[in-house]
Amino acid sequence: MGAKRRSLWAYRHFYLFISPFFILFAVLGLYPLVFSFVLSFARWDGLTEAHWVGLNNFVNLFGDELLREALWNTLVLGFLYVPPMLIGAFILACLLNTGWLRGRAFFRAAVFIPVITPMVVVALVFGLLYDYESGIFNYVLGLFGIAPVPWLVDEDWSKPALAILLVWRWTGYNMVLMLAGLQSISKEYYEAALLEGAGPLQRLRYITLPLMRPVFLFCGIMSLIGTVYMFDEIFVMTSGGPGASSLNIGLYLFNVSFVDFRFGYASTIAYTVAFFVFIATLFIFRFQRSEGN
Amino acid sequence: MEDARQRDMDGTSRARQFVVYGMLGLLALLVLFPFYWLILSAFKSKEAIFAAPPQFYLRSLELGNFNEVFEQTRFFRSFFNSVFIAVLHCTLTLFLSSLAGYAFAVYPHAPGRERLFAFVLATMMIPGVVTLIPVFTILTKLQLVNTYTAMIVPGAANAFGIFWMRQSVQQHIHPDLLDAARIDGCSEFGLYWRIALPLLRPALAALGILVLIGNWNNLMWAFIVLRTDEMYTLPLMIYLLQGEMRTPYGQVMAASLLATLPLVIAFLLFQRQFIQGIAAGAIKS
């Protein structure tokens, strides 16, 4: 015991240096985590007395039509924008990875700028671009003789409109990751393939794509999780509307929390969603790993 | 063989170069167009913004939108708030992360180190939405709603930052260097502050930029904890410019342009660090 205490004292600087993080995390991370777990069994508006409701909040999840709609929208939105975004990011990364390319820095900067732009600004500018009468989108469609599309005011079009914005916003980000992936592929593979006389398509099919699979999977899963918790994009652009046609989980959670002030029920949703997202992620990465072996 | 490879690199050149540059050029155009539109709209009159068909160039340079922003909103106050909050939040995050990351890297024999570090990594998996309400409740109890503290402190305990800094210390700082300084009588904190930190500058820059982008652009948390216009940050101020019935789009676009410029300029100057920072943030999980 004495020896142990001595060694703790010898390493006091270690504990001293990590303590600010742990203290702050205890207050603003761990305690909130427990607190919101407890809250998920209660009804509370943040001001008056909280009431225990047992498992009621969890039972209510099943009858919550808005939640079901938000879940559905999240899935639809995710599958609308993630595939084109990943394909676009991959093509861009391949183009930028071309050995003889000049002006690489310019192109990389150009596709990357959306990532550092405030989301509020992006959403507001796209709001103008989507305008029914004066927006560019409908103007360009008009040039091809296509009738104007009610982008943000029609329940069927709000999700595609958001998907276009999301592709624009996040392709550059994923491109950076894909570029890093491409650059980590050993040149020897390609040289060997060239010796065998493989054409560019064969090299893509048999070398690049299989080796890039983990990167695709990673980007895809991260983007889908991002869609679940996404907030700014939808909040500014459509506020979840028209109707609830673009309401996702993130925005619904915000509404239940800070518009309706149903802190208990919001905690229930947050915990449940986080749980399923966690399980799904774990499952997919496990699956990937076992398949890789 | 050398020949075949040569041809593949630059042989098919002309047609292939044309396709590659063409595609990249087109994509760059598509990506940059909204920015062009942002700049254009900021200098357009209200009527011109909603003109149909759209006006693709400026008929006249209107500075009215900017005047209105400066006169009718508390733009400079919001600008100051954004800068102040971003700088302090970044500094605090970098300090906590580097101090803890340094400790995890240079005291390999401290009892419980492995477990504590595993704990730090585990905290990365907690999604923010789960702790949103309790953190807000705590801030309310402490009467910190509508203060700078509410924007600066939450999120400063950054587990990823610790992971990132620990790795950088392991890569860039040799234990012998620290031992030598120790023999010269340098204190343990002095080792961190005077020896390690200067060597960690690139890693700090990458992490700092990642944190800065998130903080500068943050809308949701600002919306939740800031209440009065003298506390608003730029994203919140711009968001709230939108009216129930009518939105002064000229003002909105002018303010948006001014809020976007600082990061874009910083990005153009420090491109490499930005991309490193973002790529670093992505390897989180």
XYZ file of C-alpha atoms in Angstrom:
578
model
C 0.000 0.000 0.000
C 2.761 2.369 1.003
C 4.733 1.556 -2.112
C 1.719 2.116 -4.275
C 1.032 5.441 -2.684
C 4.652 6.428 -3.223
C 4.466 5.592 -6.899
C 1.257 7.585 -7.248
C 3.077 10.492 -5.647
C 6.026 10.009 -7.991
C 3.637 10.376 -10.896
C 1.695 13.267 -9.417
C 2.425 15.386 -12.474
C 0.707 12.868 -14.701
C -2.476 13.038 -12.646
C -2.186 16.785 -12.279
C -1.857 17.269 -16.041
C -4.790 15.068 -16.986
C -7.046 16.301 -14.186
C -8.369 19.458 -15.904
C -9.828 17.313 -18.672
C -11.304 14.768 -16.294
C -12.825 17.391 -14.005
C -14.409 19.245 -16.907
C -15.576 15.998 -18.455
C -17.060 14.827 -15.164
C -19.160 17.987 -14.948
C -20.119 18.478 -18.592
C -19.924 14.907 -19.912
C -20.299 12.132 -17.391
C -22.839 13.785 -15.122
C -24.985 14.856 -18.110
C -24.796 11.321 -19.478
C -26.211 9.893 -16.241
C -28.608 12.781 -15.830
C -30.181 12.338 -19.240
C -30.440 8.571 -18.696
C -32.418 9.240 -15.519
C -34.441 11.908 -17.331
C -35.509 9.390 -19.941
C -37.778 7.850 -17.261
C -39.302 11.174 -16.285
C -41.492 13.987 -17.501
C -39.844 17.374 -17.079
C -40.107 20.811 -18.693
C -36.915 22.138 -17.129
C -38.727 24.493 -14.773
C -41.350 22.756 -12.665
C -41.055 19.552 -10.662
C -40.097 16.432 -12.608
C -42.435 13.425 -12.529
C -41.460 9.797 -12.741
C -43.246 8.083 -15.567
C -41.399 4.781 -15.569
C -41.188 3.295 -19.041
C -43.948 5.518 -20.413
C -41.567 7.576 -22.553
C -40.230 4.410 -24.156
C -43.747 3.146 -24.821
C -44.607 6.506 -26.378
C -41.798 6.073 -28.898
C -43.883 3.461 -30.692
C -46.906 5.680 -31.154
C -44.917 8.766 -32.135
C -45.794 9.435 -35.743
C -43.470 12.419 -36.079
C -40.602 10.291 -34.843
C -41.439 7.647 -37.428
C -41.594 10.296 -40.118
C -38.269 11.794 -38.968
C -36.702 8.345 -39.083
C -38.033 7.733 -42.562
C -36.884 11.158 -43.779
C -33.437 10.581 -42.321
C -33.121 7.304 -44.219
C -34.443 8.715 -47.490
C -32.238 11.779 -47.242
C -29.210 9.663 -46.408
C -29.713 7.364 -49.372
C -30.422 10.310 -51.646
C -27.197 12.197 -51.026
C -24.602 9.773 -49.671
C -24.133 7.620 -52.825
C -23.738 10.521 -55.289
C -21.526 12.313 -52.801
C -19.215 9.312 -52.362
C -19.025 8.673 -56.096
C -18.328 12.350 -56.725
C -15.686 12.435 -53.995
C -14.041 9.326 -55.434
C -13.959 10.697 -58.982
C -12.595 14.004 -57.724
C -9.948 12.246 -55.665
C -8.916 10.162 -58.708
C -8.717 13.281 -60.855
C -6.669 15.131 -58.257
C -4.433 12.105 -57.803
C -3.357 12.251 -61.455
C 0.414 12.583 -61.531
C 0.765 15.219 -64.220
C -2.015 17.482 -62.991
C -1.213 21.158 -62.649
C -3.090 23.600 -60.459
C -3.862 20.836 -57.969
C -3.811 23.315 -55.085
C -6.407 25.480 -56.799
C -8.838 22.637 -57.504
C -8.394 21.197 -54.050
C -9.019 24.576 -52.465
C -12.089 25.119 -54.631
C -13.832 21.882 -53.660
C -12.838 22.352 -50.069
C -14.190 25.832 -49.441
C -17.801 24.664 -48.808
C -16.563 22.740 -45.775
C -15.384 25.886 -43.994
C -18.376 28.059 -44.879
C -20.900 28.699 -42.098
C -23.875 26.421 -42.667
C -26.258 29.320 -42.111
C -24.723 31.102 -45.063
C -24.823 28.027 -47.293
C -28.470 27.407 -46.498
C -29.459 31.031 -47.085
C -27.662 31.227 -50.431
C -29.199 27.952 -51.553
C -32.536 29.367 -50.481
C -32.039 32.046 -53.130
C -30.852 29.517 -55.709
C -33.960 27.409 -55.068
C -36.362 30.335 -55.369
C -39.317 29.335 -57.528
C -39.336 32.402 -59.753
C -35.884 33.940 -59.601
C -33.712 30.976 -58.601
C -30.894 29.617 -60.750
C -32.032 26.017 -60.526
C -35.351 26.727 -62.170
C -33.707 29.111 -64.600
C -31.330 26.395 -65.799
C -34.159 23.859 -65.985
C -36.063 26.411 -68.043
C -33.192 26.580 -70.541
C -33.807 22.884 -71.206
C -37.536 23.478 -71.440
C -38.270 21.818 -68.105
C -41.055 23.264 -65.987
C -39.997 25.034 -62.748
C -39.712 22.843 -59.673
C -41.224 23.952 -56.320
C -38.009 23.028 -54.488
C -38.603 24.174 -50.949
C -42.359 24.523 -50.921
C -43.417 21.037 -51.974
C -43.349 17.983 -49.732
C -41.929 15.787 -52.487
C -39.102 18.163 -53.382
C -37.763 19.308 -50.005
C -35.622 16.194 -49.570
C -34.030 16.282 -53.048
C -33.338 19.996 -52.523
C -31.563 19.249 -49.246
C -29.721 16.346 -50.848
C -28.262 18.627 -53.532
C -27.106 21.077 -50.875
C -25.554 18.259 -48.854
C -23.688 16.840 -51.848
C -22.356 20.322 -52.555
C -21.369 20.839 -48.955
C -19.701 17.535 -48.080
C -18.127 16.183 -51.276
C -14.882 18.102 -50.746
C -14.595 16.801 -47.219
C -14.947 13.183 -48.312
C -12.619 13.845 -51.228
C -9.819 14.685 -48.785
C -10.284 11.331 -47.084
C -10.453 9.438 -50.371
C -7.346 11.197 -51.636
C -5.498 10.109 -48.494
C -6.768 6.571 -49.152
C -5.660 6.591 -52.783
C -2.236 7.884 -51.881
C -1.738 5.103 -49.364
C -2.155 2.421 -52.057
C 1.274 1.080 -52.918
C 2.492 1.995 -56.420
C 3.799 -1.546 -56.776
C 0.307 -2.915 -57.304
C -0.183 -0.683 -60.312
C 3.248 -1.428 -61.685
C 2.602 -5.143 -61.400
C -0.755 -4.701 -63.109
C 0.863 -2.750 -65.910
C 3.340 -5.568 -66.398
C 0.419 -7.947 -66.707
C -1.035 -5.620 -69.295
C -4.089 -4.535 -67.298
C -5.937 -1.530 -68.714
C -7.100 1.452 -66.648
C -10.560 -0.026 -66.085
C -9.153 -3.326 -64.938
C -6.794 -1.551 -62.563
C -9.743 0.373 -61.168
C -11.847 -2.760 -60.833
C -9.219 -5.100 -59.372
C -6.893 -2.804 -57.430
C -8.289 0.610 -56.598
C -11.875 -0.262 -55.710
C -11.154 -3.291 -53.507
C -8.437 -1.431 -51.628
C -10.642 1.634 -51.220
C -13.545 -0.350 -49.771
C -12.737 0.460 -46.138
C -12.542 4.170 -46.986
C -15.891 4.037 -48.779
C -17.432 2.202 -45.873
C -16.005 4.641 -43.350
C -17.145 7.713 -45.275
C -20.556 6.175 -45.900
C -21.218 5.277 -42.282
C -19.959 8.586 -40.958
C -22.186 10.425 -43.429
C -25.247 8.367 -42.513
C -24.642 9.008 -38.819
C -24.177 12.662 -39.696
C -27.595 12.601 -41.376
C -29.238 11.273 -38.225
C -27.872 14.066 -36.038
C -27.792 16.765 -38.720
C -29.260 20.071 -37.609
C -28.042 23.367 -39.092
C -28.696 22.447 -42.722
C -32.326 21.552 -42.206
C -33.071 24.043 -39.454
C -32.068 27.008 -41.593
C -33.216 25.788 -44.978
C -36.650 24.255 -44.366
C -37.169 24.059 -40.577
C -38.202 20.494 -41.346
C -40.993 21.512 -43.705
C -43.111 21.816 -45.675
C -45.234 19.784 -43.307
C -42.746 17.404 -41.746
C -41.337 16.349 -45.095
C -37.724 17.224 -44.267
C -37.770 16.717 -40.512
C -34.877 14.475 -39.473
C -34.004 12.973 -36.091
C -31.635 15.794 -35.145
C -34.154 18.541 -35.793
C -36.997 16.574 -34.202
C -34.898 16.112 -31.080
C -34.186 19.832 -31.014
C -37.892 20.626 -31.373
C -38.945 18.229 -28.629
C -36.199 19.646 -26.396
C -36.145 23.374 -26.986
C -39.478 24.165 -28.587
C -41.793 21.840 -26.648
C -39.490 21.627 -23.582
C -40.238 17.929 -23.112
C -36.813 17.233 -21.634
C -37.722 13.751 -20.402
C -39.091 12.451 -23.657
C -36.261 14.100 -25.627
C -33.748 12.217 -23.496
C -35.583 8.988 -24.227
C -35.365 9.617 -27.962
C -31.716 10.691 -27.772
C -30.713 7.602 -25.796
C -32.663 5.210 -27.975
C -31.342 6.653 -31.227
C -27.759 6.797 -29.926
C -28.071 3.181 -28.806
C -29.234 1.920 -32.200
C -26.700 4.006 -34.097
C -23.958 2.629 -31.873
C -25.070 -0.981 -32.319
C -25.418 -0.593 -36.087
C -21.975 0.984 -36.427
C -20.381 -1.724 -34.307
C -22.106 -4.417 -36.315
C -21.064 -2.999 -39.686
C -17.421 -2.516 -38.728
C -17.271 -6.026 -37.224
C -18.795 -7.441 -40.362
C -16.282 -5.559 -42.486
C -13.355 -6.758 -40.419
C -14.359 -10.418 -40.422
C -14.933 -10.215 -44.153
C -11.534 -8.609 -44.628
C -9.856 -11.528 -42.881
C 7.784 -1.982 -70.512
C 9.206 1.412 -69.616
C 7.642 2.536 -72.852
C 4.161 1.332 -72.008
C 4.291 3.053 -68.681
C 5.568 6.229 -70.211
C 2.695 6.247 -72.643
C 0.257 5.671 -69.853
C 1.580 8.607 -67.850
C 1.631 11.210 -70.578
C 1.200 9.435 -73.895
C -2.575 9.431 -74.375
C -2.114 12.902 -73.069
C -4.024 15.462 -75.095
C -7.452 13.862 -75.066
C -7.046 12.615 -71.544
C -5.734 15.887 -70.204
C -8.619 17.640 -71.846
C -11.125 15.356 -70.138
C -9.477 15.657 -66.724
C -9.114 19.434 -66.809
C -12.574 19.788 -68.297
C -14.206 17.745 -65.554
C -12.248 19.447 -62.790
C -12.996 22.856 -64.225
C -16.690 22.114 -64.450
C -16.804 20.777 -60.895
C -14.866 23.756 -59.566
C -17.336 26.015 -61.331
C -20.314 24.232 -59.775
C -18.749 24.376 -56.332
C -17.774 28.019 -56.541
C -21.006 29.229 -58.101
C -22.913 29.695 -54.810
C -20.032 31.854 -53.580
C -20.233 33.924 -56.703
C -23.940 34.258 -56.040
C -23.316 35.233 -52.429
C -20.934 38.002 -53.449
C -23.241 39.141 -56.223
C -26.312 39.233 -53.980
C -24.482 41.154 -51.280
C -23.940 43.973 -53.788
C -27.379 43.804 -55.406
C -30.417 45.889 -54.635
C -33.377 44.054 -53.125
C -35.232 44.081 -56.411
C -32.217 42.737 -58.292
C -31.815 39.816 -55.886
C -35.248 38.503 -56.794
C -35.251 39.546 -60.427
C -36.578 36.957 -62.868
C -34.737 35.943 -64.966
C -31.795 36.072 -62.543
C -29.104 38.698 -63.105
C -25.741 37.002 -63.536
C -23.643 40.128 -63.222
C -23.852 43.434 -61.412
C -25.685 46.221 -63.171
C -24.529 48.638 -60.509
C -22.472 48.312 -57.378
C -24.790 48.827 -54.404
C -23.192 49.301 -51.019
C -26.562 49.939 -49.410
C -26.802 46.424 -47.994
C -23.570 46.855 -46.093
C -24.611 50.262 -44.801
C -27.868 48.778 -43.566
C -26.094 45.904 -41.871
C -23.780 48.295 -40.064
C -26.554 50.693 -39.113
C -29.526 48.456 -38.371
C -27.867 45.436 -36.792
C -25.205 44.987 -34.171
C -22.893 43.420 -36.696
C -19.602 44.564 -35.187
C -20.688 43.436 -31.761
C -21.545 39.985 -33.163
C -18.282 39.907 -35.037
C -16.415 40.678 -31.851
C -18.393 38.012 -29.965
C -17.591 35.399 -32.590
C -13.887 36.213 -32.580
C -13.691 36.412 -28.791
C -15.517 33.123 -28.263
C -13.605 31.301 -30.997
C -10.217 32.458 -29.732
C -10.889 31.591 -26.100
C -12.584 28.276 -26.890
C -9.674 27.280 -29.132
C -7.061 28.317 -26.597
C -8.784 26.449 -23.782
C -9.275 23.320 -25.897
C -5.686 23.336 -27.114
C -4.338 23.842 -23.609
C -6.392 21.036 -22.033
C -5.767 18.635 -24.924
C -2.060 19.213 -25.196
C -1.475 19.078 -21.437
C -3.347 15.780 -21.046
C -2.043 14.354 -24.337
C 1.484 15.241 -23.272
C 0.987 13.534 -19.910
C -0.363 10.368 -21.546
C 2.647 10.252 -23.857
C 5.548 11.021 -21.530
C 4.606 9.184 -18.317
C 4.267 5.641 -19.654
C 4.678 4.051 -16.220
C 2.060 6.026 -14.336
C -0.344 3.571 -12.661
C -3.741 3.393 -14.357
C -2.569 5.180 -17.482
C -3.892 2.588 -19.926
C -7.304 2.486 -18.350
C -7.615 6.243 -18.138
C -6.660 6.598 -21.773
C -9.124 3.920 -22.842
C -11.727 5.892 -20.916
C -10.823 9.069 -22.813
C -11.196 7.220 -26.110
C -14.541 5.769 -25.037
C -15.900 9.243 -24.357
C -15.497 10.039 -28.061
C -18.371 7.703 -28.828
C -20.913 9.731 -26.875
C -23.031 11.669 -29.363
C -23.612 15.288 -28.434
C -27.400 15.020 -28.515
C -27.429 12.812 -25.440
C -25.815 15.443 -23.228
C -27.423 18.535 -24.754
C -30.286 18.964 -22.278
C -28.310 18.256 -19.081
C -25.521 20.634 -20.100
C -28.124 23.298 -20.789
C -29.748 22.577 -17.418
C -26.414 22.859 -15.618
C -25.676 26.181 -17.296
C -29.133 27.415 -16.310
C -28.562 26.403 -12.676
C -25.207 28.172 -12.647
C -26.857 31.225 -14.247
C -24.481 30.988 -17.155
C -27.106 31.151 -19.901
C -26.432 34.096 -22.207
C -22.792 34.402 -21.173
C -19.533 33.884 -23.059
C -18.711 31.050 -20.674
C -21.667 29.070 -22.016
C -20.147 29.248 -25.493
C -16.508 28.771 -24.488
C -16.359 26.012 -21.891
C -18.699 23.182 -23.078
C -16.863 21.052 -25.595
C -13.431 22.180 -24.401
C -12.846 18.772 -22.812
C -12.072 17.297 -26.197
C -11.177 13.606 -26.129
C -10.123 13.608 -29.749
C -7.780 16.500 -28.984
C -6.059 14.401 -26.317
C -5.736 11.457 -28.690
C -4.299 13.702 -31.381
C -1.842 15.494 -29.107
C -0.651 12.280 -27.479
C 0.171 10.895 -30.887
C 2.001 14.063 -31.894
C 4.062 14.037 -28.702
C 5.037 10.431 -29.329
C 6.050 11.270 -32.884
C 7.876 14.527 -32.393
C 9.340 14.596 -28.898
C 12.117 12.285 -27.917
C 12.205 11.269 -24.234
C 15.965 11.976 -24.141
C 15.289 15.588 -24.888
C 12.981 15.849 -21.888
C 15.426 13.954 -19.666
C 18.228 16.320 -20.621
C 16.110 19.334 -19.729
C 15.059 17.636 -16.492
C 18.701 17.210 -15.502
C 19.223 20.899 -16.195
C 16.607 21.577 -13.544
C 13.547 22.254 -15.658
C 10.257 21.688 -13.806
C 7.748 19.146 -15.118
C 5.374 21.880 -16.223
C 8.328 23.732 -17.719
C 9.098 20.655 -19.838
C 5.600 20.778 -21.258
C 5.428 24.518 -21.633
C 8.900 25.400 -22.843
C 10.161 22.235 -24.532
C 7.119 20.322 -25.818
C 4.669 23.044 -26.855
C 7.009 24.833 -29.310
C 7.739 21.496 -30.995
C 4.044 20.705 -31.226
C 3.118 23.809 -33.180
C 2.043 22.047 -36.399
C -0.142 19.584 -34.481
C -1.631 22.417 -32.444
C -2.354 24.366 -35.626
C -4.186 21.448 -37.248
C -6.280 20.755 -34.151
C -6.857 24.454 -33.560
C -8.211 24.927 -37.062
C -10.546 21.968 -36.721
C -11.901 23.346 -33.448
C -12.068 26.876 -34.847
C -14.197 25.897 -37.850
C -16.709 24.109 -35.642
C -16.904 26.958 -33.167
C -17.063 29.806 -35.692
C -19.886 28.142 -37.614
C -21.837 26.796 -34.653
C -25.489 27.740 -34.804
C -27.421 25.268 -32.640
C -25.612 25.807 -29.364
C -25.584 29.585 -29.862
C -29.327 29.422 -30.538
C -29.884 27.496 -27.308
C -27.733 29.490 -24.874
C -27.591 33.043 -26.237
C -30.603 35.252 -25.600
C -29.905 38.924 -26.241
C -28.515 40.633 -29.301
C -25.411 41.957 -27.580
C -24.375 38.320 -27.040
C -25.197 36.943 -30.504
C -22.485 35.347 -32.575
C -22.411 35.889 -36.349
C -24.255 32.702 -37.389
C -27.025 33.360 -34.880
C -27.273 37.049 -35.774
C -27.545 36.188 -39.461
C -30.089 33.444 -38.830
C -32.251 35.791 -36.771
C -32.154 38.493 -39.457
C -34.745 36.385 -41.240
C -38.136 37.821 -40.448
C -41.449 36.089 -39.895
C -42.990 37.757 -42.910
C -40.238 39.482 -44.802
C -36.524 38.820 -44.812
C -34.110 41.657 -45.688
C -32.158 39.459 -48.090
C -29.745 42.214 -49.065
C -28.651 42.609 -45.454
C -28.583 38.870 -44.928
C -26.289 38.364 -47.910
C -23.989 41.256 -46.980
C -23.648 39.980 -43.402
C -23.180 36.420 -44.686
C -20.366 37.488 -46.965
C -18.621 39.289 -44.127
C -19.052 36.279 -41.823
C -17.649 33.890 -44.437
C -14.598 35.895 -45.459
C -12.390 35.477 -42.352
C -12.287 31.691 -42.550
C -11.966 31.633 -46.333
C -9.029 34.044 -46.222
C -7.426 32.082 -43.404
C -7.991 28.903 -45.409
C -6.335 30.301 -48.512
C -3.330 31.354 -46.428
C -3.016 28.152 -44.416
C -4.398 25.552 -46.792
C -2.086 22.769 -45.752
C -2.876 23.091 -42.047
C -6.601 23.286 -42.762
C -6.635 20.104 -44.774
C -4.473 18.355 -42.211
C -6.833 19.466 -39.487
C -9.915 18.223 -41.315
C -8.287 14.948 -42.289
C -7.214 14.553 -38.682
C -10.726 15.168 -37.452
C -12.023 12.500 -39.768
C -9.831 9.741 -38.401
C -11.509 10.291 -35.044
C -13.224 6.975 -34.923
